[in-house]
Coordinates of C-alpha atoms and ligand atoms in Angstrom, one line a residue:
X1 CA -140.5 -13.1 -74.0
X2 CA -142.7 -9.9 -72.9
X3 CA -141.6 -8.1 -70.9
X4 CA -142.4 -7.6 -67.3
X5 CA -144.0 -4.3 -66.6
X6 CA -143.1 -2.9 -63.3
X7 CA -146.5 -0.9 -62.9
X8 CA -145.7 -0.2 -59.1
X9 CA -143.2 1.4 -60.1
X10 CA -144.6 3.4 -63.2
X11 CA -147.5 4.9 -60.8
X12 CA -144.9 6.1 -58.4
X13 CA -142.6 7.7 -61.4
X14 CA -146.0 9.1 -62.4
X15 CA -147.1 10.2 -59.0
X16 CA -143.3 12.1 -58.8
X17 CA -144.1 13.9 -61.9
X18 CA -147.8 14.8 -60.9
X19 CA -146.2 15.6 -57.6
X20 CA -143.4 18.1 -59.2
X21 CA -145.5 19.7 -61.7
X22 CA -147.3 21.1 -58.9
X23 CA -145.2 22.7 -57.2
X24 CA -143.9 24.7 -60.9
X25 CA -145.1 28.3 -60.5
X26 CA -145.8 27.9 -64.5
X27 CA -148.9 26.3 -65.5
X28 CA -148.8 23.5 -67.4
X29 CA -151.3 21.8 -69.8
X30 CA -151.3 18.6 -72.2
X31 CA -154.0 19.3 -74.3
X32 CA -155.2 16.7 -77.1
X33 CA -155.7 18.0 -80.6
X34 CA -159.6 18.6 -80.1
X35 CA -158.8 20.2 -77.3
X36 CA -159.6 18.1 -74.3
X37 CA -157.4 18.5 -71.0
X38 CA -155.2 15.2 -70.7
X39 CA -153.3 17.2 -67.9
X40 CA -152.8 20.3 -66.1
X41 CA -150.9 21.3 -63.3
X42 CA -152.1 23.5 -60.3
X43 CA -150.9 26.5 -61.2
X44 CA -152.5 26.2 -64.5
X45 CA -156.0 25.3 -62.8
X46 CA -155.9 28.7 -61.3
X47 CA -154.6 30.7 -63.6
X48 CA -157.8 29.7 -65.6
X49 CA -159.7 31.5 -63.1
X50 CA -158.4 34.7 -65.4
X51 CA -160.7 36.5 -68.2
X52 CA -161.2 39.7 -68.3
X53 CA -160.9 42.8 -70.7
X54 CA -157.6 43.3 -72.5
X55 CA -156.1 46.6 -71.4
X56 CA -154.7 49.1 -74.1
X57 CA -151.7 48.8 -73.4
X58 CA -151.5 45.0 -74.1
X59 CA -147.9 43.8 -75.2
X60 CA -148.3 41.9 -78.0
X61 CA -151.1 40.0 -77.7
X62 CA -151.1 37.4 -80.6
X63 CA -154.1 37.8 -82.7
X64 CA -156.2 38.4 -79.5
X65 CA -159.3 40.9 -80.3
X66 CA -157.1 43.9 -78.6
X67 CA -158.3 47.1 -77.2
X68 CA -161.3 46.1 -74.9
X69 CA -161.9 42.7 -76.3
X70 CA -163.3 40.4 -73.8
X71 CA -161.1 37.1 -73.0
X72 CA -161.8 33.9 -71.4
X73 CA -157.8 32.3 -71.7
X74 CA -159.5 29.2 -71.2
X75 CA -161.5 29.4 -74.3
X76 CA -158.8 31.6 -75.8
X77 CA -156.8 28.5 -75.5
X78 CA -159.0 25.5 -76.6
X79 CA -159.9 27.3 -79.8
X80 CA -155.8 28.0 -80.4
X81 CA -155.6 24.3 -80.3
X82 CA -158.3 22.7 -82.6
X83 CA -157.3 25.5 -84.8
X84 CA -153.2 23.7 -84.2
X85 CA -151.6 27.3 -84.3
X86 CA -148.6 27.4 -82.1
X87 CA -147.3 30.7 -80.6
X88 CA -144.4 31.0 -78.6
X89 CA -144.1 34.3 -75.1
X90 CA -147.3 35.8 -76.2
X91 CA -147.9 38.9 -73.6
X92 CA -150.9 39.9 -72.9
X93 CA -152.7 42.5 -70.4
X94 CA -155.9 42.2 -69.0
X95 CA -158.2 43.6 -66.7
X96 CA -160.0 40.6 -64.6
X97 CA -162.6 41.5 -61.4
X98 CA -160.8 45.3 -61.5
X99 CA -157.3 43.9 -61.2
X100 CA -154.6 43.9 -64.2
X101 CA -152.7 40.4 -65.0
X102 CA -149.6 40.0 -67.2
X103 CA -149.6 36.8 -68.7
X104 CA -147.0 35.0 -71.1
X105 CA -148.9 32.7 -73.5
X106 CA -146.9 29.6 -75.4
X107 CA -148.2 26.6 -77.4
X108 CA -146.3 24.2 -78.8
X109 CA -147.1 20.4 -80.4
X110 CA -145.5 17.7 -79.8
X111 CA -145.6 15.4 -82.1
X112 CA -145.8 11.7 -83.2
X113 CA -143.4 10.0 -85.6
X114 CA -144.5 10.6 -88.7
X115 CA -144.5 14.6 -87.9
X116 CA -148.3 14.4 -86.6
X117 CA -149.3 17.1 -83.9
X118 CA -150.9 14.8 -81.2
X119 CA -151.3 17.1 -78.3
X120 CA -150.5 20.5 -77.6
X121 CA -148.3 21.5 -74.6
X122 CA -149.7 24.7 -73.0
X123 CA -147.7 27.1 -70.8
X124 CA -149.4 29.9 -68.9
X125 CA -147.0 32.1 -66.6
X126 CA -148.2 35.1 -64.5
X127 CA -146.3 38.2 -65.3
X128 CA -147.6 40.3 -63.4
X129 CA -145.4 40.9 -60.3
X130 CA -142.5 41.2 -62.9
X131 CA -144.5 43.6 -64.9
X132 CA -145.6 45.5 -62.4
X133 CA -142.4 45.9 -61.0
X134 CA -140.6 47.0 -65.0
X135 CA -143.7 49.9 -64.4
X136 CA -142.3 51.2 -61.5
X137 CA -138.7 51.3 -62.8
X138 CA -140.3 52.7 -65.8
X139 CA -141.9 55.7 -63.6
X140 CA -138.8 56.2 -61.6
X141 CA -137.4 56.8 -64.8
X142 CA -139.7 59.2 -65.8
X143 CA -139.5 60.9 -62.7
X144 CA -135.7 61.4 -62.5
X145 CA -135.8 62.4 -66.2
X146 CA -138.7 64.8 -65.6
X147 CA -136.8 66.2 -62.3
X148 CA -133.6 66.7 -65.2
X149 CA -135.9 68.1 -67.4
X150 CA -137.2 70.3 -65.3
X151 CA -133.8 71.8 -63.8
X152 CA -132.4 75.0 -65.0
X153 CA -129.3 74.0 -65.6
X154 CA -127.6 71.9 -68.4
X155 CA -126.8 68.8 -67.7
X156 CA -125.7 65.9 -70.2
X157 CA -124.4 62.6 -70.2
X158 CA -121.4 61.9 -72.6
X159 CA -120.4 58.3 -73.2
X160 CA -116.4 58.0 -73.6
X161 CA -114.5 57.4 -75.8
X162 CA -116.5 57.7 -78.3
X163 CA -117.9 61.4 -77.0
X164 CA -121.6 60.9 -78.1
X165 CA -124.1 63.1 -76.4
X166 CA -126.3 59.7 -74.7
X167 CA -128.5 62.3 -72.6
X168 CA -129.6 65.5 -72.8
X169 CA -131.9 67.8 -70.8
X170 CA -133.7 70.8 -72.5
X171 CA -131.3 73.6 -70.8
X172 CA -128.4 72.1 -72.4
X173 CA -130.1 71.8 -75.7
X174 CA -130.4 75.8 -75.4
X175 CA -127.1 76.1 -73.9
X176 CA -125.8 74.5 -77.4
X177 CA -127.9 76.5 -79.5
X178 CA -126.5 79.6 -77.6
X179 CA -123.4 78.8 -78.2
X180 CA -123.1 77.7 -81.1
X181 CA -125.8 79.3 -82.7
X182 CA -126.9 76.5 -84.6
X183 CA -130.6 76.0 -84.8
X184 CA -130.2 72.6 -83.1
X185 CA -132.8 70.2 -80.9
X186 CA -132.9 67.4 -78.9
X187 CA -132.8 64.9 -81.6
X188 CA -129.7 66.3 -83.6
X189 CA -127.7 65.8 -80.2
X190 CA -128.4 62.8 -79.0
X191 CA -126.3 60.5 -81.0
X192 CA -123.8 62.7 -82.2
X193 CA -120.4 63.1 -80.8
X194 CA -119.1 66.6 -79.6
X195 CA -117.0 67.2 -82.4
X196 CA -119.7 67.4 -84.8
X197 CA -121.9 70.2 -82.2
X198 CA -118.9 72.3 -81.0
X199 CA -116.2 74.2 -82.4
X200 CA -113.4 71.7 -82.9
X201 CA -111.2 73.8 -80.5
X202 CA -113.8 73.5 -77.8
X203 CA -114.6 69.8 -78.6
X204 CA -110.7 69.3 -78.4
X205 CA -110.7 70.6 -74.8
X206 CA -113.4 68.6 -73.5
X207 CA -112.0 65.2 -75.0
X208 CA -108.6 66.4 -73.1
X209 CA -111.1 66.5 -69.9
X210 CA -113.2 63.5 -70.5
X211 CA -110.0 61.2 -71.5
X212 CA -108.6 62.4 -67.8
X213 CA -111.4 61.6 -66.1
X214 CA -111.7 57.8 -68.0
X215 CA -107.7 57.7 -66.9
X216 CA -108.9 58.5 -63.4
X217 CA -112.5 58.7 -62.7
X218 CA -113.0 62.0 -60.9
X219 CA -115.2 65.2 -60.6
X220 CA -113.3 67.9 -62.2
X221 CA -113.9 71.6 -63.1
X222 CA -113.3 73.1 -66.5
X223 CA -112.2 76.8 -66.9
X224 CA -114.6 79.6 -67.5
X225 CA -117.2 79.2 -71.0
X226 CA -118.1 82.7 -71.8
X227 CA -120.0 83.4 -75.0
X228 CA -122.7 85.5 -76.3
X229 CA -126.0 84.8 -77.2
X230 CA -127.3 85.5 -80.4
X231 CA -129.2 88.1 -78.9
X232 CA -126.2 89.3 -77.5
X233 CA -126.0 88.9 -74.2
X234 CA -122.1 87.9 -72.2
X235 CA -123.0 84.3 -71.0
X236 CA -120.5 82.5 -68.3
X237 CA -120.6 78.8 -67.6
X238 CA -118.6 76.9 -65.7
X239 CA -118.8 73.1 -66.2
X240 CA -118.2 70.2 -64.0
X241 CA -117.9 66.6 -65.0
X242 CA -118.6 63.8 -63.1
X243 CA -117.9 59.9 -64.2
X244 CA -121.6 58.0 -63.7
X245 CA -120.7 54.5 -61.5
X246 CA -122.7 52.8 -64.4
X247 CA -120.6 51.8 -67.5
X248 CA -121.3 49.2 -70.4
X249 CA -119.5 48.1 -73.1
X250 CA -116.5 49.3 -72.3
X251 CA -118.0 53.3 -72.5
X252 CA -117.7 55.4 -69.7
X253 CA -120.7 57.5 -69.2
X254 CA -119.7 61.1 -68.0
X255 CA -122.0 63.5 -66.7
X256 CA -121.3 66.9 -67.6
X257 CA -123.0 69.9 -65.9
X258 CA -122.8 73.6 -66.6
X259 CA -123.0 76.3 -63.5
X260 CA -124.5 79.6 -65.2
X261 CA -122.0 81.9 -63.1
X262 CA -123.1 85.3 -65.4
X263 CA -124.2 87.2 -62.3
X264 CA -121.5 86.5 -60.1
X265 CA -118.9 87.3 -62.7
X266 CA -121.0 90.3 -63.6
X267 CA -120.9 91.3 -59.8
X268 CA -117.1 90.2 -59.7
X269 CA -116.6 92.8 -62.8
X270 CA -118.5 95.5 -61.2
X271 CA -117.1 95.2 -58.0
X272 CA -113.8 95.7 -60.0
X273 CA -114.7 98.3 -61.7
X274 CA -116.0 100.4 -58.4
X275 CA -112.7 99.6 -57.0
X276 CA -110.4 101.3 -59.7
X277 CA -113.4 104.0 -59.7
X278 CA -112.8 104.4 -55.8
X279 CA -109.0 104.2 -55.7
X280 CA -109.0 106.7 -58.6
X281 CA -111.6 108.6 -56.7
X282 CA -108.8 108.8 -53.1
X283 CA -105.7 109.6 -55.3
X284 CA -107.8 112.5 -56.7
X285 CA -109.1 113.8 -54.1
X286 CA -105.9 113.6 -52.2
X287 CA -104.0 115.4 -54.9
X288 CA -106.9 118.4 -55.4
X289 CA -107.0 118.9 -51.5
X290 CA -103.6 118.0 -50.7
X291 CA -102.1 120.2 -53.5
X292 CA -103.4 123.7 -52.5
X293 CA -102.4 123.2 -49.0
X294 CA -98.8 122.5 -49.6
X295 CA -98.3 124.8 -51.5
X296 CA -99.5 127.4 -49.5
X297 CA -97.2 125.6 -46.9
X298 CA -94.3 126.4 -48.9
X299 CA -95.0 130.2 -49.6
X300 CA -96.0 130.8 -45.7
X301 CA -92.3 128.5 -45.4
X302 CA -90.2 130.7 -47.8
X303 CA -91.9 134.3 -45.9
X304 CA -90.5 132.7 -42.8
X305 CA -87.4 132.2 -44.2
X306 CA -85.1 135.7 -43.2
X307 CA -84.6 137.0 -46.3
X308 CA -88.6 137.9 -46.8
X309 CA -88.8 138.3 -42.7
X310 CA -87.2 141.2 -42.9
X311 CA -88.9 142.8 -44.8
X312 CA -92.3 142.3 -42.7
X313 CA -93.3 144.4 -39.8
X314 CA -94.4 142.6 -36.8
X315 CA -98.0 142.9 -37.2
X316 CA -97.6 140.9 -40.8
X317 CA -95.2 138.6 -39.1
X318 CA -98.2 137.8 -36.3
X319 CA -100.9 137.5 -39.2
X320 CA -98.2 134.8 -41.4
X321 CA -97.4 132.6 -37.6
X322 CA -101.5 132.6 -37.8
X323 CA -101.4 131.2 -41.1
X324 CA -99.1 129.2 -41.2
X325 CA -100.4 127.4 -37.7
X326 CA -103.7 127.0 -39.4
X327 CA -102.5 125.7 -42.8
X328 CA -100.9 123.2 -40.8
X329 CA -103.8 122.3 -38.8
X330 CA -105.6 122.4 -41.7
X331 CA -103.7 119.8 -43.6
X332 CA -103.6 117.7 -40.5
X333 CA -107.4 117.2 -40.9
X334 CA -107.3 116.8 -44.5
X335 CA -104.5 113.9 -43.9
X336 CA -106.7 112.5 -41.1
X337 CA -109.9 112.8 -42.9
X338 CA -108.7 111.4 -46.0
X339 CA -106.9 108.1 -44.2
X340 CA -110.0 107.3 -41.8
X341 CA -112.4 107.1 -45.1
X342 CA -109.9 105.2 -47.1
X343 CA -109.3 102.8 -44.2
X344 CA -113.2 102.2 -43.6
X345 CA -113.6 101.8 -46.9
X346 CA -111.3 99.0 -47.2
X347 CA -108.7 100.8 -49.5
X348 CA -106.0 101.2 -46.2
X349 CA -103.1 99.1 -47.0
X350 CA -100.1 98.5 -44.7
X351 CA -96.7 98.6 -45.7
X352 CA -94.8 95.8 -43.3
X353 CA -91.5 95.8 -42.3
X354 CA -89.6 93.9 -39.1
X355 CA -88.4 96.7 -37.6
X356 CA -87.0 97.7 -33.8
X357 CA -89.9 99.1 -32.5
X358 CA -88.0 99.6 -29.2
X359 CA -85.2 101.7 -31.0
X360 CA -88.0 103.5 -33.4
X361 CA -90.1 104.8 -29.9
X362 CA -86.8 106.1 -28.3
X363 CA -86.1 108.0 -31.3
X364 CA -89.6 109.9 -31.5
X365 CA -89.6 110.4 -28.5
X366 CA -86.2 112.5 -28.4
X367 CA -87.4 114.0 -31.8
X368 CA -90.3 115.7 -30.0
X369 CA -88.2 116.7 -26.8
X370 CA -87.7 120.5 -28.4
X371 CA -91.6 120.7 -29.0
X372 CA -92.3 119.3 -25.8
X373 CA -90.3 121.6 -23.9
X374 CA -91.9 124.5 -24.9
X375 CA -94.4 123.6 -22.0
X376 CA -92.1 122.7 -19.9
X377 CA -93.3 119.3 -19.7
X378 CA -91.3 116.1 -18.4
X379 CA -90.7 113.6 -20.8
X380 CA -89.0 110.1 -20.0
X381 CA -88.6 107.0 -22.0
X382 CA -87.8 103.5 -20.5
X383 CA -87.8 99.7 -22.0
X384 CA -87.7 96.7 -20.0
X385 CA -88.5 94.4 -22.8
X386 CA -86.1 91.8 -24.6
X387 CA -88.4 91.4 -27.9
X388 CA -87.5 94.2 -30.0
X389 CA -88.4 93.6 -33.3
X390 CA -91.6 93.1 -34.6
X391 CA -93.7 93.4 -38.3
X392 CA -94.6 97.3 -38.4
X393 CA -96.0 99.4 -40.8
X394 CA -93.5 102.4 -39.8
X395 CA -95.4 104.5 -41.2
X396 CA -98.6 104.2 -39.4
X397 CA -97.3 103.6 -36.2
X398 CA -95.4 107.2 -36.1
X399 CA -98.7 108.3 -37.1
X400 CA -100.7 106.7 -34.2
X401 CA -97.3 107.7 -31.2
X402 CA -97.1 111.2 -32.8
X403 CA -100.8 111.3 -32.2
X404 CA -101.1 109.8 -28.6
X405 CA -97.8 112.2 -27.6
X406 CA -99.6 115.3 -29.3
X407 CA -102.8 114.8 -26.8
X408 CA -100.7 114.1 -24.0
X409 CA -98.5 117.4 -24.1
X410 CA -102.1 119.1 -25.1
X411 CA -104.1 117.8 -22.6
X412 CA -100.9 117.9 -20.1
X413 CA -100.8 121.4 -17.8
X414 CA -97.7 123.1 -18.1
X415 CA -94.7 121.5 -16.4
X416 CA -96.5 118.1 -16.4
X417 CA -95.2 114.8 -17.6
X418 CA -95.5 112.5 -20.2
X419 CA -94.0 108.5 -19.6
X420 CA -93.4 106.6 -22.6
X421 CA -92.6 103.1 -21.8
X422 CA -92.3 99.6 -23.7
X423 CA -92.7 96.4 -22.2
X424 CA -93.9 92.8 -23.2
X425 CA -96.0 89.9 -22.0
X426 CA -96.4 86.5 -23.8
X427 CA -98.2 87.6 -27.4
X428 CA -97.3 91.3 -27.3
X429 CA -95.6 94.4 -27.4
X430 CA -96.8 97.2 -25.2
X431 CA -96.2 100.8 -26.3
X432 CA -97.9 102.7 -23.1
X433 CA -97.9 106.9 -23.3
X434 CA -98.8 108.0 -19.5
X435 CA -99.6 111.8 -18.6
X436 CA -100.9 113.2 -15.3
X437 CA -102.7 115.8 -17.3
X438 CA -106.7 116.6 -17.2
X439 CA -107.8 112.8 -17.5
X440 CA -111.2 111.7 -18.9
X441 CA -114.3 111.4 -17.6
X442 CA -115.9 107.7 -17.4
X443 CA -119.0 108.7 -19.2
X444 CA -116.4 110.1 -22.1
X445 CA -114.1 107.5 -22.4
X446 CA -116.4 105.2 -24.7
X447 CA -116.5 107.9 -26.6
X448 CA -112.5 109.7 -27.5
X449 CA -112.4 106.7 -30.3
X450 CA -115.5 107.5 -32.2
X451 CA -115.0 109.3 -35.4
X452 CA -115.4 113.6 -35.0
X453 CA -115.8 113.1 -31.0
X454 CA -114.7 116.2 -29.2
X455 CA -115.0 116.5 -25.3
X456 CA -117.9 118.7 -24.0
X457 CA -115.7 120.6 -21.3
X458 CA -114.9 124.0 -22.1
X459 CA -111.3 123.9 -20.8
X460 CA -110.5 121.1 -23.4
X461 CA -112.9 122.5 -26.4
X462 CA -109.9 125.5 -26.3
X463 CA -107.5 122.9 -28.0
X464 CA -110.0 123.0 -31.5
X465 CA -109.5 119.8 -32.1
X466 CA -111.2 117.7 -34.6
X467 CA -112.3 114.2 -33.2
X468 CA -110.4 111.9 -35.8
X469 CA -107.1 111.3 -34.4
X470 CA -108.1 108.9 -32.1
X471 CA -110.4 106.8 -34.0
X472 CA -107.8 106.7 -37.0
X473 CA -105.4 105.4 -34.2
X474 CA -107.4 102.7 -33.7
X475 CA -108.6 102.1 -37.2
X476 CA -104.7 101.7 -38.1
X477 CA -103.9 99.5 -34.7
X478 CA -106.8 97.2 -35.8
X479 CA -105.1 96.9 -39.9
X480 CA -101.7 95.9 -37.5
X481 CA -103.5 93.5 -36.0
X482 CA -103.0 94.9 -32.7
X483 CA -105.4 96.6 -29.8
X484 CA -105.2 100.2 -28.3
X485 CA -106.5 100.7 -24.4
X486 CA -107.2 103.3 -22.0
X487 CA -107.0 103.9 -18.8
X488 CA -108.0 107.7 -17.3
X489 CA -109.1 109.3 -14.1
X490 CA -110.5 113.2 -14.4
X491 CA -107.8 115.2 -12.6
X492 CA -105.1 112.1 -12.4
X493 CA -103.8 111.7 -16.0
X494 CA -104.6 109.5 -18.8
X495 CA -102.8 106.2 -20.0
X496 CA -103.0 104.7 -23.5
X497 CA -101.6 101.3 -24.0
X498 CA -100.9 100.2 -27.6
X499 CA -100.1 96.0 -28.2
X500 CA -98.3 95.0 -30.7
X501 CA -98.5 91.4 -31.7
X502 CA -94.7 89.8 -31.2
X503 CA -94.7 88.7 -35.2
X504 CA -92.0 89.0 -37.7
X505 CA -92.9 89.0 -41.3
X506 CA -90.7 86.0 -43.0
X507 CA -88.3 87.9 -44.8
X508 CA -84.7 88.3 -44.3
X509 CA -85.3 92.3 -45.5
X510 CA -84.8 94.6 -42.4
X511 CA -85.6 97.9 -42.2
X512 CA -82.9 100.5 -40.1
X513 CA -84.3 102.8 -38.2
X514 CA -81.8 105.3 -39.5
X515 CA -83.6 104.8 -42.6
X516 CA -87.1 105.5 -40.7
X517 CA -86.7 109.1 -39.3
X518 CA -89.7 110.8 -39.0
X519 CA -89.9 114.1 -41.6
X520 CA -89.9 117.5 -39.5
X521 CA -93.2 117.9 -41.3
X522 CA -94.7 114.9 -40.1
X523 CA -93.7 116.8 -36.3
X524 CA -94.9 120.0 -36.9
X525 CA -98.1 118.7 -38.1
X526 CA -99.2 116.8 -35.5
X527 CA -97.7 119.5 -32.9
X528 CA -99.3 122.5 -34.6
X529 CA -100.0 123.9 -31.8
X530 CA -97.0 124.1 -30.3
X531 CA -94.6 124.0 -33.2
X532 CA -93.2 127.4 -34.1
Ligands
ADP601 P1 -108.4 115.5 -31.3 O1 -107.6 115.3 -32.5 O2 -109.5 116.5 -31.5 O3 -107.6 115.7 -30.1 P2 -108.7 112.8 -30.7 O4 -109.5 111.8 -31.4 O5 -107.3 112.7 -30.7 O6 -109.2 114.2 -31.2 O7 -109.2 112.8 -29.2 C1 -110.6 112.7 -28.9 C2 -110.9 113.3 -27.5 O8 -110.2 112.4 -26.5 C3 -110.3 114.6 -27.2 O9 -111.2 115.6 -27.6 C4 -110.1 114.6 -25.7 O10 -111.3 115.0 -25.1 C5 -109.8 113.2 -25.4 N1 -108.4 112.9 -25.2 C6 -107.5 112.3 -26.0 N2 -106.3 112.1 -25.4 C7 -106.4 112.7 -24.2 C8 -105.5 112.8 -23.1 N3 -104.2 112.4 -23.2 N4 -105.9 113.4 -22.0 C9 -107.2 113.8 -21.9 N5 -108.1 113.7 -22.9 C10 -107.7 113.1 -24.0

């Protein structure tokens, strides 16, 4: 019984397929083995549209005429057919009405039972956006690579574990050939792991580094690379490694950089050098001008002494006094001089102890009371101030009293007075040395803390002083971290108010004033003048 044929239904199924083959961004062709359409979907219909000139850089065209050979795919296809070759993601570039098409080619029979090709199915599919966008990934690469390429420092990607050089650029090929001195390029690298570039102790480091870093991705610094070229020069590099985000097949890719850091170690080593040459420099000079003057010290000392006075009329005795008052002042300036240079040149260095600073004032001051009475002048020390210790550098701070008391009993008339007082707010310590001597002038007291300033009036030029005792007293209070002030009124008196920052160094170490007392040499220096 034949069958009933439900055509109504066939010319829907047909209409479906018709219907979905349209809407297929591929085009799709039924051709018969002479080469007549039986079918073609829309997309195929316009790609047909294309001919045009196949570009250079055609991919694999199959046997298409390449370089400049004209193309109609149509035609391109027909004759494919009769001829019953069948291809399979043919590429090919062409150049139709000024614009360039990608497309993928494939032909393939399908046959009847007994093995016959019957028709030929074609597929045509437009490349072109895909293409196009490959190129620009393609140029991206090139630019990034060419950006590498062009930068003047070595940079390379190593892929971990197996420590193969993947990348390159052409400063670290010369990096490598510096230091290894192997006549190596860009090909030997790539490829090869860093065993077989670098020493094997070198190589061993880096593996330590690069296993870290594939532990626990990071960016990490290695130490210092120094070598020499073969021309000889000192090369320093110091690398950084960085793990990439991008990893396949199981291999980290690691980039490692090199930071050419010749000139600032260079500088470091100069600056070093200069240093020890200018330390060296301050311990001679002190010791050549130093030298002479102490020992004349001690010879105008030992003439002093009764055994040799004796034997000296008075006239000699007058001349030694002069001497000896100007060696003194003499080696005052040479201290002076030598400790304001050193501090502005950055070689000053304190020597901190917590000490009673309270304590340390009261017992200068009563050190100096013989000096000072020789002009009859008042001197009175009070505290009122609970904080007591503080970090000093002893040292300097007898230095930088000695010198405030010595300019108050200079600049003091006879039977004047001198206050020393301490008191405290909420960050400091105030030291404050008060005389109702000659005062300073406003216009002057900018300048008593510049270096070699000496005051224009007559009356004070008598006291031949040199300018630097002030200006190393603030040189030394700034190294404490504390401020010095002034107050003054011509006439009145002048007031000079240290502040010491209420620190304490951490230590346990104390420092007794008992230990601290000031040398009679230190005394007589500073109070030349009146110290016979
Ligand atoms: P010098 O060692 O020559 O005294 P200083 O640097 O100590 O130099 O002082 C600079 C100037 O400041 C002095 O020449 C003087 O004019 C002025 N000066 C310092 N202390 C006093 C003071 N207590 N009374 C008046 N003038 C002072």
């Amino acid at each position: 019984m034949e069958k009933n044929i439900d055509w109504k239904n066939m010319i829907a199924e047909r209409e479906l397929m018709g219907a979905i083959l349209n809407k297929i961004s591929e085009g799709i062709a039924v051709l018969d083995q002479e080469g007549r359409f039986i079918m073609m979907n829309d997309a195929y219909s316009q790609m047909l549209s294309y001919e045009g000139r196949v570009l250079e850089d055609a991919m694999n065209s199959y046997d298409l005429e390449k370089n400049n050979a004209y193309i109609n795919i149509n035609e391109f296809i027909i004759g494919k057919v009769r001829e019953g070759i069948s291809f399979d993601d043919e590429i090919c570039t062409i150049s139709s009405k000024g614009e360039r098409k990608h497309i993928c080619f494939s032909c393939k029979p399908i046959c009847n039972e007994e093995g016959e090709a019957i028709y030929t199915v074609v597929c045509l599919h437009e490349m072109t956006k895909l293409m196009l966008q490959s190129e620009k990934i393609q140029q991206q690469k090139e630019y990034i690579n060419n950006i590498i390429q062009a930068l003047p420092t070595p940079v390379a990607v190593v892929a971990y574990p197996g420590c193969t050089y993947e990348f390159v650029n052409k400063e670290y090929v010369e990096f490598l050939k510096a230091m290894t001195r192997k006549a190596l390029d860009h090909n030997d690298i790539i490829g090869s792991t860093i065993s077989e570039i670098l020493p094997l102790a070198c190589a061993d480091a880096i593996k330590g580094i690069l296993g870290k870093i594939y532990k626990e991705p990071m960016t990490t610094q290695e130490k210092m690379i120094s070598f020499k070229t073969p021309k000889g020069e000192a090369k320093h590099y110091q690398m950084l490694h960085t793990a990439l985000k991008y990893s396949a097949n199981d291999k980290m890719y690691i980039v490692r950089i090199g930071m050419d850091i010749t000139s600032q170690v260079v500088l470091l080593e100069n600056t070093e050098a200069l240093t020890k040459a200018k330390e060296e420099f301050f311990a001679t000079i002190s010791h050549e001008l130093r030298s002479p003057i102490a020992v004349m010290h001690s010879i105008f000392q030992m003439l002093n002494d009764d055994y040799y006075k004796r034997e000296l009329n008075e006239k000699t005795r007058k001349l030694l006094k002069k001497a000896q008052r100007n060696n003194r002042k003499l080696l005052r300036l040479v201290n002076n001089f030598l400790d304001i240079t050193k501090a502005e040149a950055g070689f000053m260095q304190l020597r901190q102890v917590n000490a009673n600073l309270v304590k340390y004032t009261q017992y200068l001051v009563k050190t100096i009371l013989p000096v000072v009475e020789k002009k009859k002048i008042q001197l009175n020390f009070t505290s009122t101030c609970s904080t007591k210790r503080i970090v000093l550098d002893i040292e300097k701070y007898e230095r930088i009293l000695l010198n405030l008391l010595s300019n108050a009993v200079k600049y003091t008339q006879y039977e004047g007075k001198i206050d020393v007082y301490i008191h405290e707010d909420d960050r400091y310590l105030k030291v404050g040395v008060k005389d109702n001597g000659s005062g300073i002038s406003e216009e002057e007291i900018d300048k008593i803390f510049d270096r070699f300033y000496i005051s224009c009036s007559s009356e004070k030029k008598l006291n031949e002083g040199t300018g630097i005792g002030l200006s190393l007293v603030k040189r030394f209070m700034q190294l404490m971290e504390g401020k010095i002030e002034v107050n003054s009124h011509p006439g009145e008196g002048s007031e000079f108010i240290l502040s010491f920052p209420k620190k304490l160094k951490n230590t346990t170490e104390y420092t007794m004033i008992e230990e601290l007392q000031p040398t009679r040499e230190s005394i007589s220096l500073e109070f030349s003048v009146l110290y016979d």
